[in-house]
Each structure stands twice: as structure tokens, then as C-alpha cells.
JSON list of C-alpha atoms in Angstrom, two decimals:
[
{"chain": "A", "resi": 1, "resn": "MET", "atom": "CA", "xyz": [-10.97, -11.42, -10.08]},
{"chain": "A", "resi": 2, "resn": "THR", "atom": "CA", "xyz": [-9.31, -9.08, -7.59]},
{"chain": "A", "resi": 3, "resn": "THR", "atom": "CA", "xyz": [-7.65, -5.76, -8.39]},
{"chain": "A", "resi": 4, "resn": "VAL", "atom": "CA", "xyz": [-4.01, -5.55, -7.31]},
{"chain": "A", "resi": 5, "resn": "GLU", "atom": "CA", "xyz": [-2.10, -2.33, -6.63]},
{"chain": "A", "resi": 6, "resn": "ILE", "atom": "CA", "xyz": [1.67, -2.77, -6.91]},
{"chain": "A", "resi": 7, "resn": "THR", "atom": "CA", "xyz": [3.71, 0.13, -5.57]},
{"chain": "A", "resi": 8, "resn": "ARG", "atom": "CA", "xyz": [7.50, 0.21, -5.56]},
{"chain": "A", "resi": 9, "resn": "PHE", "atom": "CA", "xyz": [9.04, 2.85, -3.31]},
{"chain": "A", "resi": 10, "resn": "ARG", "atom": "CA", "xyz": [12.27, 3.96, -1.71]},
{"chain": "A", "resi": 11, "resn": "LEU", "atom": "CA", "xyz": [13.19, 5.17, 1.76]},
{"chain": "A", "resi": 12, "resn": "PRO", "atom": "CA", "xyz": [16.48, 5.30, 3.65]},
{"chain": "A", "resi": 13, "resn": "ALA", "atom": "CA", "xyz": [17.36, 2.02, 5.34]},
{"chain": "A", "resi": 14, "resn": "ALA", "atom": "CA", "xyz": [17.61, 3.94, 8.62]},
{"chain": "A", "resi": 15, "resn": "ARG", "atom": "CA", "xyz": [13.81, 4.53, 8.48]},
{"chain": "A", "resi": 16, "resn": "ALA", "atom": "CA", "xyz": [12.87, 0.87, 7.89]},
{"chain": "A", "resi": 17, "resn": "ASP", "atom": "CA", "xyz": [12.02, 0.26, 11.56]},
{"chain": "A", "resi": 18, "resn": "ALA", "atom": "CA", "xyz": [9.79, 3.35, 11.61]},
{"chain": "A", "resi": 19, "resn": "LEU", "atom": "CA", "xyz": [8.04, 2.17, 8.44]},
{"chain": "A", "resi": 20, "resn": "LEU", "atom": "CA", "xyz": [7.37, -1.26, 9.93]},
{"chain": "A", "resi": 21, "resn": "ALA", "atom": "CA", "xyz": [6.14, 0.30, 13.17]},
{"chain": "A", "resi": 22, "resn": "ALA", "atom": "CA", "xyz": [3.74, 2.59, 11.26]},
{"chain": "A", "resi": 23, "resn": "ARG", "atom": "CA", "xyz": [2.36, -0.20, 9.07]},
{"chain": "A", "resi": 24, "resn": "PRO", "atom": "CA", "xyz": [-0.21, -1.79, 11.44]},
{"chain": "A", "resi": 25, "resn": "ALA", "atom": "CA", "xyz": [-1.97, 1.52, 12.17]},
{"chain": "A", "resi": 26, "resn": "MET", "atom": "CA", "xyz": [-2.00, 2.40, 8.48]},
{"chain": "A", "resi": 27, "resn": "LEU", "atom": "CA", "xyz": [-3.59, -0.95, 7.64]},
{"chain": "A", "resi": 28, "resn": "ARG", "atom": "CA", "xyz": [-6.22, -0.43, 10.37]},
{"chain": "A", "resi": 29, "resn": "ASP", "atom": "CA", "xyz": [-7.10, 2.93, 8.82]},
{"chain": "A", "resi": 30, "resn": "PHE", "atom": "CA", "xyz": [-7.35, 1.29, 5.41]},
{"chain": "A", "resi": 31, "resn": "GLU", "atom": "CA", "xyz": [-9.67, -1.38, 6.86]},
{"chain": "A", "resi": 32, "resn": "THR", "atom": "CA", "xyz": [-12.01, 1.24, 8.33]},
{"chain": "A", "resi": 33, "resn": "ASP", "atom": "CA", "xyz": [-11.77, 3.96, 5.65]},
{"chain": "A", "resi": 34, "resn": "ARG", "atom": "CA", "xyz": [-11.22, 2.19, 2.33]},
{"chain": "A", "resi": 35, "resn": "THR", "atom": "CA", "xyz": [-14.19, 0.38, 0.83]},
{"chain": "A", "resi": 36, "resn": "GLY", "atom": "CA", "xyz": [-13.07, -2.75, -0.99]},
{"chain": "A", "resi": 37, "resn": "PHE", "atom": "CA", "xyz": [-9.69, -3.06, 0.79]},
{"chain": "A", "resi": 38, "resn": "LEU", "atom": "CA", "xyz": [-8.94, -6.80, 1.05]},
{"chain": "A", "resi": 39, "resn": "GLY", "atom": "CA", "xyz": [-5.40, -6.87, 2.43]},
{"chain": "A", "resi": 40, "resn": "ALA", "atom": "CA", "xyz": [-1.78, -6.06, 1.71]},
{"chain": "A", "resi": 41, "resn": "ARG", "atom": "CA", "xyz": [1.72, -7.50, 1.66]},
{"chain": "A", "resi": 42, "resn": "LEU", "atom": "CA", "xyz": [4.92, -5.49, 2.16]},
{"chain": "A", "resi": 43, "resn": "ILE", "atom": "CA", "xyz": [8.11, -6.85, 0.63]},
{"chain": "A", "resi": 44, "resn": "ARG", "atom": "CA", "xyz": [11.61, -5.51, 1.20]},
{"chain": "A", "resi": 45, "resn": "LEU", "atom": "CA", "xyz": [13.57, -5.74, -2.05]},
{"chain": "A", "resi": 46, "resn": "THR", "atom": "CA", "xyz": [16.86, -4.10, -1.04]},
{"chain": "A", "resi": 47, "resn": "ALA", "atom": "CA", "xyz": [18.08, -2.03, 1.89]},
{"chain": "A", "resi": 48, "resn": "ASP", "atom": "CA", "xyz": [16.15, 0.99, 0.61]},
{"chain": "A", "resi": 49, "resn": "GLU", "atom": "CA", "xyz": [13.56, -0.33, -1.87]},
{"chain": "A", "resi": 50, "resn": "TRP", "atom": "CA", "xyz": [10.20, -1.88, -1.04]},
{"chain": "A", "resi": 51, "resn": "LEU", "atom": "CA", "xyz": [7.23, -3.37, -2.85]},
{"chain": "A", "resi": 52, "resn": "ASP", "atom": "CA", "xyz": [3.74, -2.89, -1.44]},
{"chain": "A", "resi": 53, "resn": "ILE", "atom": "CA", "xyz": [1.09, -5.20, -2.89]},
{"chain": "A", "resi": 54, "resn": "VAL", "atom": "CA", "xyz": [-2.46, -4.17, -2.00]},
{"chain": "A", "resi": 55, "resn": "PHE", "atom": "CA", "xyz": [-5.59, -6.14, -2.89]},
{"chain": "A", "resi": 56, "resn": "TRP", "atom": "CA", "xyz": [-8.85, -4.40, -3.80]},
{"chain": "A", "resi": 57, "resn": "ARG", "atom": "CA", "xyz": [-12.30, -5.73, -4.57]},
{"chain": "A", "resi": 58, "resn": "SER", "atom": "CA", "xyz": [-12.52, -3.65, -7.75]},
{"chain": "A", "resi": 59, "resn": "PRO", "atom": "CA", "xyz": [-10.70, -1.07, -9.89]},
{"chain": "A", "resi": 60, "resn": "ASP", "atom": "CA", "xyz": [-13.19, 1.55, -8.63]},
{"chain": "A", "resi": 61, "resn": "ASP", "atom": "CA", "xyz": [-12.23, 0.82, -5.01]},
{"chain": "A", "resi": 62, "resn": "PHE", "atom": "CA", "xyz": [-8.55, 1.25, -5.89]},
{"chain": "A", "resi": 63, "resn": "ALA", "atom": "CA", "xyz": [-9.28, 4.51, -7.73]},
{"chain": "A", "resi": 64, "resn": "GLU", "atom": "CA", "xyz": [-11.24, 5.86, -4.77]},
{"chain": "A", "resi": 65, "resn": "SER", "atom": "CA", "xyz": [-8.39, 4.98, -2.40]},
{"chain": "A", "resi": 66, "resn": "ARG", "atom": "CA", "xyz": [-5.94, 6.89, -4.60]},
{"chain": "A", "resi": 67, "resn": "ARG", "atom": "CA", "xyz": [-8.30, 9.87, -4.57]},
{"chain": "A", "resi": 68, "resn": "ARG", "atom": "CA", "xyz": [-8.37, 9.82, -0.75]},
{"chain": "A", "resi": 69, "resn": "GLY", "atom": "CA", "xyz": [-4.58, 9.64, -0.44]},
{"chain": "A", "resi": 70, "resn": "GLY", "atom": "CA", "xyz": [-3.23, 10.23, 3.06]},
{"chain": "A", "resi": 71, "resn": "ASN", "atom": "CA", "xyz": [-6.54, 11.44, 4.48]},
{"chain": "A", "resi": 72, "resn": "LEU", "atom": "CA", "xyz": [-6.12, 9.91, 7.95]},
{"chain": "A", "resi": 73, "resn": "PRO", "atom": "CA", "xyz": [-3.25, 10.40, 10.41]},
{"chain": "A", "resi": 74, "resn": "ALA", "atom": "CA", "xyz": [-1.95, 6.82, 10.40]},
{"chain": "A", "resi": 75, "resn": "ILE", "atom": "CA", "xyz": [-2.05, 6.65, 6.61]},
{"chain": "A", "resi": 76, "resn": "GLN", "atom": "CA", "xyz": [-0.26, 9.98, 6.35]},
{"chain": "A", "resi": 77, "resn": "ALA", "atom": "CA", "xyz": [2.34, 8.87, 8.93]},
{"chain": "A", "resi": 78, "resn": "PHE", "atom": "CA", "xyz": [3.19, 5.81, 6.81]},
{"chain": "A", "resi": 79, "resn": "PHE", "atom": "CA", "xyz": [3.23, 7.73, 3.52]},
{"chain": "A", "resi": 80, "resn": "SER", "atom": "CA", "xyz": [5.43, 10.49, 5.00]},
{"chain": "A", "resi": 81, "resn": "LEU", "atom": "CA", "xyz": [8.25, 8.01, 5.62]},
{"chain": "A", "resi": 82, "resn": "ILE", "atom": "CA", "xyz": [8.55, 7.27, 1.90]},
{"chain": "A", "resi": 83, "resn": "ASP", "atom": "CA", "xyz": [11.16, 9.32, 0.04]},
{"chain": "A", "resi": 84, "resn": "GLU", "atom": "CA", "xyz": [10.23, 8.34, -3.50]},
{"chain": "A", "resi": 85, "resn": "VAL", "atom": "CA", "xyz": [7.49, 6.38, -5.22]},
{"chain": "A", "resi": 86, "resn": "ILE", "atom": "CA", "xyz": [9.24, 4.59, -8.07]},
{"chain": "A", "resi": 87, "resn": "SER", "atom": "CA", "xyz": [6.16, 3.12, -9.72]},
{"chain": "A", "resi": 88, "resn": "VAL", "atom": "CA", "xyz": [2.50, 2.30, -9.23]},
{"chain": "A", "resi": 89, "resn": "GLU", "atom": "CA", "xyz": [0.83, -0.38, -11.32]},
{"chain": "A", "resi": 90, "resn": "GLU", "atom": "CA", "xyz": [-2.59, -1.98, -11.38]},
{"chain": "A", "resi": 91, "resn": "GLY", "atom": "CA", "xyz": [-3.36, -5.58, -12.28]},
{"chain": "A", "resi": 92, "resn": "THR", "atom": "CA", "xyz": [-5.77, -8.40, -11.52]},
{"chain": "A", "resi": 93, "resn": "THR", "atom": "CA", "xyz": [-5.46, -11.82, -9.94]},
{"chain": "A", "resi": 94, "resn": "THR", "atom": "CA", "xyz": [-7.03, -14.96, -11.29]},
{"chain": "A", "resi": 95, "resn": "GLU", "atom": "CA", "xyz": [-7.43, -16.59, -7.87]},
{"chain": "A", "resi": 96, "resn": "PRO", "atom": "CA", "xyz": [-9.08, -15.32, -4.68]},
{"chain": "A", "resi": 97, "resn": "VAL", "atom": "CA", "xyz": [-6.98, -13.35, -2.18]},
{"chain": "A", "resi": 98, "resn": "GLY", "atom": "CA", "xyz": [-5.54, -15.65, 0.47]},
{"chain": "A", "resi": 99, "resn": "ALA", "atom": "CA", "xyz": [-5.43, -18.66, -1.85]}
]
């Protein structure tokens, strides 16, 4: 099974383009800095609400990522665009990532 991080957040619609532009560099930093990072999907729910689904090899990898927070510039640049984190949840998948 794969650990899934589900984060719902809000930012002004006017910053959506900046968020999308910052995303690739943030994901590259995750790939190099976050052990167990398997991938992510960003979903726009409304003009100002988003859902970020991140896949982790294990709950420990997810916990370590949370501990690190915005420790690298590209990660911090992405996080700084977010006005409000509405919720963060953790779950598991029953099928492999990419299936």
C-alpha cells in the first residue's frame, strides 16, 4: 500500500498562474530532498480552492516531509503562495501509484 497525503488549500484566483509556475520546481525539490516521495497531483476545485494529492512510500516518509516543511527555496516559494491550509489528511491506496 502507498501512503497518500491529501491537502486542501486556498489562494486568491489571481495567484493561480504563479502557483502553477512554481509547481515544477517544488516537485523537483521534493524528488531530490524527500525520501519516499512517489509523485503528486494538483486539482483545482474552485477559483480559489485546490486539492494536492501526494503519494509517499510510507507513513514515516510523509511524517519526515512534514517535519522538513519548506526547507528548500522552491518548496518555500510554492508554500508561500498559499493563503490558508483548509485540511490535511493521510490515507492509503490499495493499488500501486500510476495504476
